[in-house]
């Protein structure tokens, strides 16, 4: 097996295989051009997390650049990052996200990403972030670096959290894991409408107004469901 230096050395020529996982054609086209201009020509693309994982198993790219949300509207990319990291402990993963929230960036890094770059950053920083993780160096957008370094967070509303039911806690932990409404509905054997209604009821309870704010709250206050949160028993009236 090649040593670590040889592995890193292969990651910088024009034949370096880079996989982009994103469902915005304009973003992908722009990023392809940036990579080409920077000297990376072997760039593949997919808009499916499932296909991306298959490509990683089959083609073994030298790096993966992944959009954290895509059209799912949540943080589905977190589940993909965790799954890929469990499969391959070494592949460099750069998250390219619209979220400039240090809590979400920290969650992505905890899930196994090597870097986190905000989408509205400069083109130079995108290339810099990819080059850094290919060299084995973690990278975070400058706009987030200080907040991450000093752990700037807001204290949770403990009384609101204490008042939540076990089902509400479980749904929040699934949101923190990056699950979509459809995935949560499947996990709990509920209808999509029932899950959406439950989340809409949660927003005023927790003092948030949007799904993005609800996901942020979940990421800040609830761990992954698969490790610490017990799945609640299904109640007949919850069948939606």
PDB file of C-alpha atoms in Angstrom:
ATOM      1  CA  UNK A   1       0.000   0.000   0.000  1.00  0.00           C
ATOM      2  CA  UNK A   2       1.342   3.498  -0.839  1.00  0.00           C
ATOM      3  CA  UNK A   3       2.573   5.513   2.109  1.00  0.00           C
ATOM      4  CA  UNK A   4       0.882   8.716   3.294  1.00  0.00           C
ATOM      5  CA  UNK A   5       3.277  11.004   1.419  1.00  0.00           C
ATOM      6  CA  UNK A   6       2.603   9.193  -1.832  1.00  0.00           C
ATOM      7  CA  UNK A   7      -1.144   9.427  -1.220  1.00  0.00           C
ATOM      8  CA  UNK A   8      -0.895  13.195  -0.664  1.00  0.00           C
ATOM      9  CA  UNK A   9       1.385  13.604  -3.673  1.00  0.00           C
ATOM     10  CA  UNK A  10      -1.213  12.081  -5.964  1.00  0.00           C
ATOM     11  CA  UNK A  11      -3.747  14.683  -4.875  1.00  0.00           C
ATOM     12  CA  UNK A  12      -2.345  17.713  -6.642  1.00  0.00           C
ATOM     13  CA  UNK A  13      -1.929  17.016 -10.336  1.00  0.00           C
ATOM     14  CA  UNK A  14      -4.423  17.568 -13.184  1.00  0.00           C
ATOM     15  CA  UNK A  15      -5.550  13.936 -12.840  1.00  0.00           C
ATOM     16  CA  UNK A  16      -6.621  14.416  -9.220  1.00  0.00           C
ATOM     17  CA  UNK A  17     -10.152  12.996  -9.092  1.00  0.00           C
ATOM     18  CA  UNK A  18     -12.597  15.351  -7.385  1.00  0.00           C
ATOM     19  CA  UNK A  19     -16.278  14.582  -6.871  1.00  0.00           C
ATOM     20  CA  UNK A  20     -18.777  17.461  -6.535  1.00  0.00           C
ATOM     21  CA  UNK A  21     -22.097  16.618  -4.840  1.00  0.00           C
ATOM     22  CA  UNK A  22     -24.488  19.498  -5.517  1.00  0.00           C
ATOM     23  CA  UNK A  23     -27.833  19.981  -7.240  1.00  0.00           C
ATOM     24  CA  UNK A  24     -27.422  23.603  -8.402  1.00  0.00           C
ATOM     25  CA  UNK A  25     -26.218  23.540 -12.047  1.00  0.00           C
ATOM     26  CA  UNK A  26     -24.897  27.112 -11.965  1.00  0.00           C
ATOM     27  CA  UNK A  27     -22.905  26.448  -8.785  1.00  0.00           C
ATOM     28  CA  UNK A  28     -21.496  23.231 -10.236  1.00  0.00           C
ATOM     29  CA  UNK A  29     -20.552  24.891 -13.550  1.00  0.00           C
ATOM     30  CA  UNK A  30     -18.818  27.729 -11.736  1.00  0.00           C
ATOM     31  CA  UNK A  31     -16.957  25.420  -9.401  1.00  0.00           C
ATOM     32  CA  UNK A  32     -15.868  23.184 -12.288  1.00  0.00           C
ATOM     33  CA  UNK A  33     -14.375  26.215 -14.032  1.00  0.00           C
ATOM     34  CA  UNK A  34     -12.607  27.317 -10.852  1.00  0.00           C
ATOM     35  CA  UNK A  35     -11.090  23.875 -10.396  1.00  0.00           C
ATOM     36  CA  UNK A  36     -10.050  23.680 -14.043  1.00  0.00           C
ATOM     37  CA  UNK A  37      -8.382  27.098 -13.850  1.00  0.00           C
ATOM     38  CA  UNK A  38      -6.605  25.967 -10.670  1.00  0.00           C
ATOM     39  CA  UNK A  39      -5.207  22.917 -12.458  1.00  0.00           C
ATOM     40  CA  UNK A  40      -7.668  20.180 -11.477  1.00  0.00           C
ATOM     41  CA  UNK A  41      -9.268  18.638 -14.551  1.00  0.00           C
ATOM     42  CA  UNK A  42     -10.638  15.248 -13.457  1.00  0.00           C
ATOM     43  CA  UNK A  43     -13.883  16.495 -11.906  1.00  0.00           C
ATOM     44  CA  UNK A  44     -17.037  14.371 -11.597  1.00  0.00           C
ATOM     45  CA  UNK A  45     -20.457  15.530 -10.460  1.00  0.00           C
ATOM     46  CA  UNK A  46     -23.667  14.090  -9.096  1.00  0.00           C
ATOM     47  CA  UNK A  47     -26.780  15.601  -7.532  1.00  0.00           C
ATOM     48  CA  UNK A  48     -27.616  12.471  -5.517  1.00  0.00           C
ATOM     49  CA  UNK A  49     -26.166  11.538  -2.120  1.00  0.00           C
ATOM     50  CA  UNK A  50     -26.848   7.851  -2.813  1.00  0.00           C
ATOM     51  CA  UNK A  51     -25.038   7.962  -6.171  1.00  0.00           C
ATOM     52  CA  UNK A  52     -22.204   9.961  -4.604  1.00  0.00           C
ATOM     53  CA  UNK A  53     -21.622   7.201  -2.059  1.00  0.00           C
ATOM     54  CA  UNK A  54     -21.596   4.560  -4.807  1.00  0.00           C
ATOM     55  CA  UNK A  55     -19.114   6.640  -6.816  1.00  0.00           C
ATOM     56  CA  UNK A  56     -16.866   6.966  -3.784  1.00  0.00           C
ATOM     57  CA  UNK A  57     -16.866   3.202  -3.321  1.00  0.00           C
ATOM     58  CA  UNK A  58     -16.269   2.481  -7.006  1.00  0.00           C
ATOM     59  CA  UNK A  59     -14.085   5.315  -8.287  1.00  0.00           C
ATOM     60  CA  UNK A  60     -12.268   6.331  -5.072  1.00  0.00           C
ATOM     61  CA  UNK A  61     -11.950  10.105  -5.725  1.00  0.00           C
ATOM     62  CA  UNK A  62      -9.110  11.980  -4.023  1.00  0.00           C
ATOM     63  CA  UNK A  63     -11.562  14.517  -2.540  1.00  0.00           C
ATOM     64  CA  UNK A  64     -15.298  15.143  -2.223  1.00  0.00           C
ATOM     65  CA  UNK A  65     -16.966  18.577  -2.246  1.00  0.00           C
ATOM     66  CA  UNK A  66     -20.525  18.340  -0.905  1.00  0.00           C
ATOM     67  CA  UNK A  67     -23.438  20.732  -0.528  1.00  0.00           C
ATOM     68  CA  UNK A  68     -24.845  20.266   2.964  1.00  0.00           C
ATOM     69  CA  UNK A  69     -28.510  20.751   2.055  1.00  0.00           C
ATOM     70  CA  UNK A  70     -29.180  20.488  -1.694  1.00  0.00           C
ATOM     71  CA  UNK A  71     -32.895  20.611  -2.539  1.00  0.00           C
ATOM     72  CA  UNK A  72     -33.828  18.667   0.595  1.00  0.00           C
ATOM     73  CA  UNK A  73     -34.005  21.981   2.426  1.00  0.00           C
ATOM     74  CA  UNK A  74     -32.493  20.553   5.622  1.00  0.00           C
ATOM     75  CA  UNK A  75     -29.040  19.272   6.467  1.00  0.00           C
ATOM     76  CA  UNK A  76     -29.233  15.919   4.685  1.00  0.00           C
ATOM     77  CA  UNK A  77     -25.562  16.250   3.756  1.00  0.00           C
ATOM     78  CA  UNK A  78     -24.614  15.595   7.390  1.00  0.00           C
ATOM     79  CA  UNK A  79     -25.875  12.023   7.073  1.00  0.00           C
ATOM     80  CA  UNK A  80     -23.888  11.588   3.863  1.00  0.00           C
ATOM     81  CA  UNK A  81     -20.702  12.931   5.487  1.00  0.00           C
ATOM     82  CA  UNK A  82     -21.103  10.573   8.462  1.00  0.00           C
ATOM     83  CA  UNK A  83     -21.735   7.577   6.210  1.00  0.00           C
ATOM     84  CA  UNK A  84     -18.795   8.347   3.937  1.00  0.00           C
ATOM     85  CA  UNK A  85     -16.494   8.925   6.891  1.00  0.00           C
ATOM     86  CA  UNK A  86     -17.473   5.575   8.403  1.00  0.00           C
ATOM     87  CA  UNK A  87     -16.673   3.904   5.067  1.00  0.00           C
ATOM     88  CA  UNK A  88     -13.416   5.791   4.402  1.00  0.00           C
ATOM     89  CA  UNK A  89     -11.566   7.400   7.301  1.00  0.00           C
ATOM     90  CA  UNK A  90      -9.064   9.210   5.049  1.00  0.00           C
ATOM     91  CA  UNK A  91     -10.885  10.747   2.078  1.00  0.00           C
ATOM     92  CA  UNK A  92     -10.820  14.581   2.266  1.00  0.00           C
ATOM     93  CA  UNK A  93     -14.333  16.050   2.489  1.00  0.00           C
ATOM     94  CA  UNK A  94     -15.029  19.747   1.899  1.00  0.00           C
ATOM     95  CA  UNK A  95     -18.513  21.005   2.782  1.00  0.00           C
ATOM     96  CA  UNK A  96     -19.726  23.817   0.542  1.00  0.00           C
ATOM     97  CA  UNK A  97     -22.772  25.320   2.251  1.00  0.00           C
ATOM     98  CA  UNK A  98     -25.117  28.293   2.214  1.00  0.00           C
ATOM     99  CA  UNK A  99     -25.196  28.165   6.033  1.00  0.00           C
ATOM    100  CA  UNK A 100     -22.830  30.660   7.672  1.00  0.00           C
ATOM    101  CA  UNK A 101     -23.753  29.449  11.148  1.00  0.00           C
ATOM    102  CA  UNK A 102     -20.816  28.301  13.327  1.00  0.00           C
ATOM    103  CA  UNK A 103     -23.036  25.698  15.009  1.00  0.00           C
ATOM    104  CA  UNK A 104     -23.817  24.045  11.689  1.00  0.00           C
ATOM    105  CA  UNK A 105     -20.178  24.271  10.620  1.00  0.00           C
ATOM    106  CA  UNK A 106     -19.153  22.605  13.878  1.00  0.00           C
ATOM    107  CA  UNK A 107     -21.728  19.847  13.311  1.00  0.00           C
ATOM    108  CA  UNK A 108     -20.326  19.209   9.817  1.00  0.00           C
ATOM    109  CA  UNK A 109     -16.768  19.016  11.133  1.00  0.00           C
ATOM    110  CA  UNK A 110     -17.882  16.710  13.942  1.00  0.00           C
ATOM    111  CA  UNK A 111     -19.600  14.491  11.370  1.00  0.00           C
ATOM    112  CA  UNK A 112     -16.242  14.022   9.634  1.00  0.00           C
ATOM    113  CA  UNK A 113     -15.754  16.889   7.174  1.00  0.00           C
ATOM    114  CA  UNK A 114     -12.200  18.209   6.815  1.00  0.00           C
ATOM    115  CA  UNK A 115     -13.271  21.673   5.717  1.00  0.00           C
ATOM    116  CA  UNK A 116     -16.266  23.997   5.613  1.00  0.00           C
ATOM    117  CA  UNK A 117     -16.633  26.816   3.083  1.00  0.00           C
ATOM    118  CA  UNK A 118     -19.606  29.172   2.837  1.00  0.00           C
ATOM    119  CA  UNK A 119     -21.070  29.402  -0.671  1.00  0.00           C
ATOM    120  CA  UNK A 120     -21.052  33.190  -0.893  1.00  0.00           C
ATOM    121  CA  UNK A 121     -17.327  33.380  -0.159  1.00  0.00           C
ATOM    122  CA  UNK A 122     -14.744  34.417  -2.741  1.00  0.00           C
ATOM    123  CA  UNK A 123     -13.720  31.988  -5.507  1.00  0.00           C
ATOM    124  CA  UNK A 124     -10.158  32.134  -4.188  1.00  0.00           C
ATOM    125  CA  UNK A 125     -11.289  30.798  -0.809  1.00  0.00           C
ATOM    126  CA  UNK A 126     -13.072  27.854  -2.424  1.00  0.00           C
ATOM    127  CA  UNK A 127      -9.861  26.841  -4.161  1.00  0.00           C
ATOM    128  CA  UNK A 128      -7.848  27.544  -1.014  1.00  0.00           C
ATOM    129  CA  UNK A 129     -10.143  25.332   1.065  1.00  0.00           C
ATOM    130  CA  UNK A 130      -9.893  22.423  -1.358  1.00  0.00           C
ATOM    131  CA  UNK A 131      -6.121  22.769  -1.637  1.00  0.00           C
ATOM    132  CA  UNK A 132      -5.841  22.785   2.159  1.00  0.00           C
ATOM    133  CA  UNK A 133      -7.775  19.557   2.738  1.00  0.00           C
ATOM    134  CA  UNK A 134      -5.899  17.867  -0.123  1.00  0.00           C
ATOM    135  CA  UNK A 135      -2.716  18.720   1.785  1.00  0.00           C
ATOM    136  CA  UNK A 136      -4.186  17.207   4.941  1.00  0.00           C
ATOM    137  CA  UNK A 137      -4.916  20.572   6.611  1.00  0.00           C
ATOM    138  CA  UNK A 138      -8.396  21.406   8.012  1.00  0.00           C
ATOM    139  CA  UNK A 139     -10.005  24.546   6.585  1.00  0.00           C
ATOM    140  CA  UNK A 140     -12.906  26.770   7.653  1.00  0.00           C
ATOM    141  CA  UNK A 141     -14.160  29.925   5.927  1.00  0.00           C
ATOM    142  CA  UNK A 142     -12.637  33.027   7.452  1.00  0.00           C
ATOM    143  CA  UNK A 143     -16.109  34.418   8.200  1.00  0.00           C
ATOM    144  CA  UNK A 144     -16.632  31.513  10.635  1.00  0.00           C
ATOM    145  CA  UNK A 145     -13.124  30.927  11.946  1.00  0.00           C
ATOM    146  CA  UNK A 146     -13.227  33.262  14.950  1.00  0.00           C
ATOM    147  CA  UNK A 147     -16.682  32.142  16.071  1.00  0.00           C
ATOM    148  CA  UNK A 148     -15.592  28.506  15.935  1.00  0.00           C
ATOM    149  CA  UNK A 149     -12.341  29.253  17.738  1.00  0.00           C
ATOM    150  CA  UNK A 150     -14.083  31.003  20.620  1.00  0.00           C
ATOM    151  CA  UNK A 151     -17.152  28.702  20.674  1.00  0.00           C
ATOM    152  CA  UNK A 152     -19.638  31.529  20.368  1.00  0.00           C
ATOM    153  CA  UNK A 153     -23.055  30.044  21.041  1.00  0.00           C
ATOM    154  CA  UNK A 154     -26.278  31.159  22.601  1.00  0.00           C
ATOM    155  CA  UNK A 155     -27.538  29.584  25.837  1.00  0.00           C
ATOM    156  CA  UNK A 156     -30.464  27.214  25.180  1.00  0.00           C
ATOM    157  CA  UNK A 157     -33.918  27.913  26.550  1.00  0.00           C
ATOM    158  CA  UNK A 158     -33.736  25.126  29.144  1.00  0.00           C
ATOM    159  CA  UNK A 159     -37.322  25.517  30.334  1.00  0.00           C
ATOM    160  CA  UNK A 160     -38.635  25.141  26.773  1.00  0.00           C
ATOM    161  CA  UNK A 161     -36.498  22.042  26.255  1.00  0.00           C
ATOM    162  CA  UNK A 162     -37.659  20.509  29.552  1.00  0.00           C
ATOM    163  CA  UNK A 163     -41.271  20.892  28.420  1.00  0.00           C
ATOM    164  CA  UNK A 164     -40.770  18.888  25.211  1.00  0.00           C
ATOM    165  CA  UNK A 165     -42.254  15.419  24.837  1.00  0.00           C
ATOM    166  CA  UNK A 166     -40.082  12.405  24.048  1.00  0.00           C
ATOM    167  CA  UNK A 167     -41.410  12.413  20.471  1.00  0.00           C
ATOM    168  CA  UNK A 168     -40.550  16.093  20.014  1.00  0.00           C
ATOM    169  CA  UNK A 169     -37.048  15.486  21.373  1.00  0.00           C
ATOM    170  CA  UNK A 170     -36.589  12.548  19.030  1.00  0.00           C
ATOM    171  CA  UNK A 171     -37.722  14.564  15.993  1.00  0.00           C
ATOM    172  CA  UNK A 172     -35.280  17.340  16.916  1.00  0.00           C
ATOM    173  CA  UNK A 173     -32.456  14.828  17.220  1.00  0.00           C
ATOM    174  CA  UNK A 174     -33.307  13.503  13.746  1.00  0.00           C
ATOM    175  CA  UNK A 175     -33.281  17.061  12.385  1.00  0.00           C
ATOM    176  CA  UNK A 176     -29.858  17.539  14.002  1.00  0.00           C
ATOM    177  CA  UNK A 177     -28.685  14.415  12.209  1.00  0.00           C
ATOM    178  CA  UNK A 178     -29.706  15.944   8.881  1.00  0.00           C
ATOM    179  CA  UNK A 179     -32.899  13.990   8.241  1.00  0.00           C
ATOM    180  CA  UNK A 180     -35.592  15.441   5.986  1.00  0.00           C
ATOM    181  CA  UNK A 181     -39.298  15.481   6.873  1.00  0.00           C
ATOM    182  CA  UNK A 182     -39.822  12.462   4.604  1.00  0.00           C
ATOM    183  CA  UNK A 183     -37.039  10.501   6.316  1.00  0.00           C
ATOM    184  CA  UNK A 184     -38.379  11.382   9.772  1.00  0.00           C
ATOM    185  CA  UNK A 185     -41.868  10.312   8.703  1.00  0.00           C
ATOM    186  CA  UNK A 186     -40.489   6.971   7.521  1.00  0.00           C
ATOM    187  CA  UNK A 187     -38.467   6.520  10.717  1.00  0.00           C
ATOM    188  CA  UNK A 188     -41.496   7.137  12.952  1.00  0.00           C
ATOM    189  CA  UNK A 189     -44.091   5.481  10.680  1.00  0.00           C
ATOM    190  CA  UNK A 190     -45.961   8.777  10.409  1.00  0.00           C
ATOM    191  CA  UNK A 191     -47.225  10.727   7.434  1.00  0.00           C
ATOM    192  CA  UNK A 192     -45.188  13.580   5.982  1.00  0.00           C
ATOM    193  CA  UNK A 193     -48.051  15.923   6.966  1.00  0.00           C
ATOM    194  CA  UNK A 194     -47.921  14.752  10.600  1.00  0.00           C
ATOM    195  CA  UNK A 195     -44.187  15.447  10.820  1.00  0.00           C
ATOM    196  CA  UNK A 196     -44.571  18.877   9.208  1.00  0.00           C
ATOM    197  CA  UNK A 197     -47.383  19.690  11.639  1.00  0.00           C
ATOM    198  CA  UNK A 198     -45.285  18.565  14.619  1.00  0.00           C
ATOM    199  CA  UNK A 199     -42.361  20.743  13.522  1.00  0.00           C
ATOM    200  CA  UNK A 200     -44.652  23.719  12.949  1.00  0.00           C
ATOM    201  CA  UNK A 201     -45.923  23.303  16.525  1.00  0.00           C
ATOM    202  CA  UNK A 202     -42.345  23.188  17.791  1.00  0.00           C
ATOM    203  CA  UNK A 203     -41.364  26.550  16.290  1.00  0.00           C
ATOM    204  CA  UNK A 204     -43.352  28.812  18.646  1.00  0.00           C
ATOM    205  CA  UNK A 205     -42.501  26.572  21.609  1.00  0.00           C
ATOM    206  CA  UNK A 206     -38.800  27.113  20.967  1.00  0.00           C
ATOM    207  CA  UNK A 207     -38.997  30.725  19.848  1.00  0.00           C
ATOM    208  CA  UNK A 208     -37.961  30.105  16.236  1.00  0.00           C
ATOM    209  CA  UNK A 209     -39.716  31.115  13.032  1.00  0.00           C
ATOM    210  CA  UNK A 210     -38.265  29.061  10.174  1.00  0.00           C
ATOM    211  CA  UNK A 211     -37.171  25.504   9.465  1.00  0.00           C
ATOM    212  CA  UNK A 212     -33.574  26.691   9.217  1.00  0.00           C
ATOM    213  CA  UNK A 213     -33.804  28.181  12.724  1.00  0.00           C
ATOM    214  CA  UNK A 214     -35.418  24.977  14.012  1.00  0.00           C
ATOM    215  CA  UNK A 215     -32.599  22.895  12.519  1.00  0.00           C
ATOM    216  CA  UNK A 216     -30.051  25.263  14.054  1.00  0.00           C
ATOM    217  CA  UNK A 217     -31.704  24.834  17.460  1.00  0.00           C
ATOM    218  CA  UNK A 218     -31.669  21.048  17.000  1.00  0.00           C
ATOM    219  CA  UNK A 219     -27.985  21.000  16.034  1.00  0.00           C
ATOM    220  CA  UNK A 220     -27.120  23.117  19.080  1.00  0.00           C
ATOM    221  CA  UNK A 221     -29.129  21.212  21.662  1.00  0.00           C
ATOM    222  CA  UNK A 222     -29.691  17.632  20.528  1.00  0.00           C
ATOM    223  CA  UNK A 223     -27.207  14.855  19.700  1.00  0.00           C
ATOM    224  CA  UNK A 224     -27.648  12.328  16.904  1.00  0.00           C
ATOM    225  CA  UNK A 225     -30.671  10.117  17.421  1.00  0.00           C
ATOM    226  CA  UNK A 226     -28.776   6.964  16.530  1.00  0.00           C
ATOM    227  CA  UNK A 227     -26.454   7.192  19.527  1.00  0.00           C
ATOM    228  CA  UNK A 228     -28.285   8.598  22.535  1.00  0.00           C
ATOM    229  CA  UNK A 229     -31.983   9.252  21.956  1.00  0.00           C
ATOM    230  CA  UNK A 230     -34.511   6.478  22.373  1.00  0.00           C
ATOM    231  CA  UNK A 231     -37.141   6.150  19.673  1.00  0.00           C
ATOM    232  CA  UNK A 232     -40.531   6.915  21.285  1.00  0.00           C
ATOM    233  CA  UNK A 233     -43.378   4.456  21.128  1.00  0.00           C
ATOM    234  CA  UNK A 234     -45.909   5.186  18.398  1.00  0.00           C
ATOM    235  CA  UNK A 235     -49.193   6.603  19.654  1.00  0.00           C
ATOM    236  CA  UNK A 236     -52.367   5.950  17.598  1.00  0.00           C
ATOM    237  CA  UNK A 237     -53.292   9.614  17.417  1.00  0.00           C
ATOM    238  CA  UNK A 238     -49.934  10.439  15.827  1.00  0.00           C
ATOM    239  CA  UNK A 239     -50.568   8.415  12.675  1.00  0.00           C
ATOM    240  CA  UNK A 240     -51.478  11.630  10.796  1.00  0.00           C
TER     241      UNK A 240
END
